PDB file of C-alpha atoms in Angstrom:
ATOM      1  CA  MET A1013       3.735  -4.118  -1.688  1.00 45.00           C
ATOM      2  CA  ASP A1014       6.450  -6.520  -0.562  1.00 46.00           C
ATOM      3  CA  ASP A1015       8.407  -8.909  -2.783  1.00 46.00           C
ATOM      4  CA  THR A1016       6.335 -11.889  -1.670  1.00 50.00           C
ATOM      5  CA  SER A1017       3.003 -10.380  -2.738  1.00 54.00           C
ATOM      6  CA  GLN A1018       4.508  -9.174  -6.027  1.00 57.00           C
ATOM      7  CA  PHE A1019       5.702 -12.728  -6.699  1.00 50.00           C
ATOM      8  CA  LYS A1020       2.244 -14.130  -5.961  1.00 66.00           C
ATOM      9  CA  ASN A1021       0.611 -11.601  -8.261  1.00 77.00           C
ATOM     10  CA  ARG A1022       3.028 -12.462 -11.088  1.00 81.00           C
ATOM     11  CA  LYS A1023       2.447 -16.170 -10.509  1.00 83.00           C
ATOM     12  CA  ILE A1024      -1.322 -15.720 -10.596  1.00 86.00           C
ATOM     13  CA  GLN A1025      -1.136 -13.489 -13.658  1.00 85.00           C
ATOM     14  CA  LYS A1026       0.889 -16.207 -15.434  1.00 87.00           C
ATOM     15  CA  ILE A1027      -1.866 -18.739 -14.708  1.00 86.00           C
ATOM     16  CA  VAL A1028      -4.499 -16.435 -16.219  1.00 87.00           C
ATOM     17  CA  GLU A1029      -2.308 -15.571 -19.229  1.00 89.00           C
ATOM     18  CA  HIS A1030      -1.627 -19.267 -19.903  1.00 89.00           C
ATOM     19  CA  TYR A1031      -5.327 -19.991 -20.303  1.00 89.00           C
ATOM     20  CA  GLU A1032      -6.044 -16.831 -22.278  1.00 89.00           C
ATOM     21  CA  SER A1033      -3.142 -17.513 -24.657  1.00 92.00           C
ATOM     22  CA  HIS A1034      -4.892 -20.777 -25.536  1.00 92.00           C
ATOM     23  CA  GLY A1035      -8.194 -18.981 -26.129  1.00 91.00           C
ATOM     24  CA  ARG A1036      -9.790 -20.209 -22.907  1.00 90.00           C
ATOM     25  CA  LYS A1037     -11.187 -18.426 -19.872  1.00 86.00           C
ATOM     26  CA  CYS A1038      -9.315 -19.194 -16.675  1.00 89.00           C
ATOM     27  CA  ILE A1039     -11.823 -20.591 -14.179  1.00 90.00           C
ATOM     28  CA  LYS A1040      -9.152 -21.180 -11.537  1.00 90.00           C
ATOM     29  CA  VAL A1041      -8.657 -17.510 -10.650  1.00 90.00           C
ATOM     30  CA  PHE A1042     -10.836 -14.402 -10.693  1.00 90.00           C
ATOM     31  CA  ILE A1043      -9.056 -11.077 -10.346  1.00 87.00           C
ATOM     32  CA  ILE A1044     -11.104  -8.148  -9.059  1.00 86.00           C
ATOM     33  CA  GLU A1045     -10.516  -4.813  -7.446  1.00 83.00           C
ATOM     34  CA  ILE A1046     -11.676  -4.520  -3.856  1.00 79.00           C
ATOM     35  CA  ALA A1047     -11.120  -1.381  -1.798  1.00 75.00           C
ATOM     36  CA  GLY A1048      -8.699  -0.043  -4.395  1.00 79.00           C
ATOM     37  CA  ARG A1049      -6.564  -3.218  -4.343  1.00 79.00           C
ATOM     38  CA  GLU A1050      -6.302  -5.909  -6.959  1.00 82.00           C
ATOM     39  CA  ILE A1051      -7.312  -9.179  -5.313  1.00 84.00           C
ATOM     40  CA  ALA A1052      -7.119 -12.665  -6.780  1.00 88.00           C
ATOM     41  CA  LEU A1053      -9.922 -14.963  -5.716  1.00 89.00           C
ATOM     42  CA  LEU A1054      -8.555 -18.479  -6.041  1.00 90.00           C
ATOM     43  CA  ILE A1055     -11.539 -20.474  -7.261  1.00 92.00           C
ATOM     44  CA  GLN A1056      -9.207 -23.479  -7.520  1.00 90.00           C
ATOM     45  CA  ASP A1057      -8.860 -23.470  -3.721  1.00 90.00           C
ATOM     46  CA  MET A1058     -12.569 -23.455  -2.928  1.00 90.00           C
ATOM     47  CA  PHE A1059     -14.096 -26.082  -0.695  1.00 90.00           C
ATOM     48  CA  PRO A1060     -17.451 -26.367   1.035  1.00 91.00           C
ATOM     49  CA  VAL A1061     -18.075 -24.995   4.510  1.00 93.00           C
ATOM     50  CA  THR A1062     -21.046 -24.563   6.767  1.00 93.00           C
ATOM     51  CA  GLU A1063     -21.849 -21.440   8.754  1.00 91.00           C
ATOM     52  CA  GLU A1064     -20.232 -22.813  11.918  1.00 91.00           C
ATOM     53  CA  TYR A1065     -16.798 -22.698  10.256  1.00 92.00           C
ATOM     54  CA  ILE A1066     -17.029 -19.034   9.248  1.00 92.00           C
ATOM     55  CA  VAL A1067     -15.184 -17.123  11.944  1.00 93.00           C
ATOM     56  CA  ARG A1068     -15.569 -13.551  10.685  1.00 91.00           C
ATOM     57  CA  GLU A1069     -16.242 -11.350   7.700  1.00 91.00           C
ATOM     58  CA  PHE A1070     -13.596 -10.653   5.083  1.00 86.00           C
ATOM     59  CA  THR A1071     -11.793  -7.470   6.082  1.00 86.00           C
ATOM     60  CA  ILE A1072      -9.035  -5.204   4.846  1.00 80.00           C
ATOM     61  CA  LYS A1073      -7.522  -3.048   7.586  1.00 83.00           C
ATOM     62  CA  ASN A1074     -10.334  -4.202   9.891  1.00 89.00           C
ATOM     63  CA  ILE A1075     -13.013  -2.880   7.521  1.00 86.00           C
ATOM     64  CA  PRO A1076     -15.576  -5.553   6.545  1.00 88.00           C
ATOM     65  CA  LEU A1077     -15.956  -5.747   2.793  1.00 84.00           C
ATOM     66  CA  LYS A1078     -18.832  -7.037   0.717  1.00 85.00           C
ATOM     67  CA  LEU A1079     -18.885  -7.711  -2.967  1.00 87.00           C
ATOM     68  CA  LEU A1080     -21.919  -5.843  -4.303  1.00 88.00           C
ATOM     69  CA  ASP A1081     -21.323  -5.889  -8.072  1.00 91.00           C
ATOM     70  CA  THR A1082     -23.873  -8.446  -9.293  1.00 95.00           C
ATOM     71  CA  SER A1083     -21.956  -9.099 -12.518  1.00 95.00           C
ATOM     72  CA  GLN A1084     -18.851 -10.027 -10.513  1.00 93.00           C
ATOM     73  CA  ILE A1085     -20.908 -12.200  -8.164  1.00 94.00           C
ATOM     74  CA  LYS A1086     -22.440 -14.014 -11.152  1.00 96.00           C
ATOM     75  CA  GLU A1087     -19.008 -14.534 -12.711  1.00 94.00           C
ATOM     76  CA  ILE A1088     -17.618 -15.982  -9.482  1.00 94.00           C
ATOM     77  CA  GLU A1089     -20.627 -18.293  -9.166  1.00 95.00           C
ATOM     78  CA  LYS A1090     -20.256 -19.365 -12.804  1.00 95.00           C
ATOM     79  CA  ARG A1091     -16.580 -20.216 -12.347  1.00 94.00           C
ATOM     80  CA  ALA A1092     -17.250 -22.006  -9.062  1.00 94.00           C
ATOM     81  CA  LYS A1093     -19.980 -24.133 -10.670  1.00 95.00           C
ATOM     82  CA  LYS A1094     -17.667 -24.993 -13.569  1.00 94.00           C
ATOM     83  CA  ALA A1095     -14.870 -25.932 -11.149  1.00 93.00           C
ATOM     84  CA  LEU A1096     -17.262 -28.093  -9.130  1.00 94.00           C
ATOM     85  CA  ALA A1097     -18.520 -29.780 -12.301  1.00 95.00           C
ATOM     86  CA  LEU A1098     -14.931 -30.646 -13.235  1.00 93.00           C
ATOM     87  CA  LEU A1099     -14.329 -32.073  -9.758  1.00 93.00           C
ATOM     88  CA  ARG A1100     -17.501 -34.156 -10.061  1.00 94.00           C
ATOM     89  CA  GLN A1101     -16.088 -35.533 -13.334  1.00 95.00           C
ATOM     90  CA  GLY A1102     -12.966 -36.605 -11.446  1.00 92.00           C
ATOM     91  CA  LYS A1103     -10.736 -33.828 -12.805  1.00 91.00           C
ATOM     92  CA  LYS A1104      -8.511 -32.031 -10.317  1.00 88.00           C
ATOM     93  CA  LEU A1105      -7.781 -28.325 -10.609  1.00 88.00           C
ATOM     94  CA  LEU A1106      -4.581 -28.701  -8.578  1.00 88.00           C
ATOM     95  CA  LYS A1107      -2.155 -31.536  -7.986  1.00 87.00           C
ATOM     96  CA  THR A1108      -2.717 -31.115  -4.253  1.00 87.00           C
ATOM     97  CA  GLN A1109      -6.502 -30.733  -4.532  1.00 86.00           C
ATOM     98  CA  PRO A1110      -8.300 -31.643  -1.308  1.00 87.00           C
ATOM     99  CA  ASN A1111     -11.140 -34.118  -1.704  1.00 91.00           C
ATOM    100  CA  VAL A1112     -13.839 -31.473  -2.029  1.00 92.00           C
ATOM    101  CA  LEU A1113     -16.560 -34.027  -2.734  1.00 94.00           C
ATOM    102  CA  GLU A1114     -15.786 -35.960   0.452  1.00 95.00           C
ATOM    103  CA  ILE A1115     -15.820 -32.724   2.461  1.00 95.00           C
ATOM    104  CA  GLU A1116     -19.179 -31.846   0.908  1.00 94.00           C
ATOM    105  CA  LYS A1117     -20.557 -35.315   1.678  1.00 96.00           C
ATOM    106  CA  ALA A1118     -19.385 -35.159   5.312  1.00 96.00           C
ATOM    107  CA  LEU A1119     -20.861 -31.684   5.832  1.00 95.00           C
ATOM    108  CA  LYS A1120     -24.184 -32.696   4.315  1.00 95.00           C
ATOM    109  CA  GLN A1121     -24.300 -35.746   6.583  1.00 95.00           C
ATOM    110  CA  LYS A1122     -23.473 -33.613   9.605  1.00 94.00           C
ATOM    111  CA  LEU A1123     -26.290 -31.173   8.737  1.00 94.00           C
ATOM    112  CA  LEU A1124     -28.707 -34.046   8.202  1.00 94.00           C
ATOM    113  CA  ASN A1125     -27.796 -35.568  11.567  1.00 94.00           C
ATOM    114  CA  LYS A1126     -28.226 -32.164  13.226  1.00 90.00           C
ATOM    115  CA  GLU A1127     -31.713 -31.774  11.683  1.00 91.00           C
ATOM    116  CA  ARG A1128     -32.723 -35.201  12.933  1.00 92.00           C
ATOM    117  CA  GLY A1129     -31.660 -34.182  16.424  1.00 80.00           C
TER     118      GLY A1129
END
């Protein structure tokens, strides 16, 4: 592991520890082990996409990976819903938060227009 990835892991761990030290669950980050590696899923960076924007599967060393643990999937969904609820209330998760709700609105409109032909 290079110095850059170690720095990122420390930075992410600090975010999680900050929330936990205040008795709260950190919804911004979910740390899981995938293919023997600790991976941080940055819920705070999520934004809506449609199928046309998905270029390929998630891979590590060219091996496609799927998350199969239903408890982890449920936890990710729970955190994503909470993050989206906060955004809908006008609360940003990051100072540089993209306008997720506008992206969602534009994608929904695009899909609606596509359905109408």
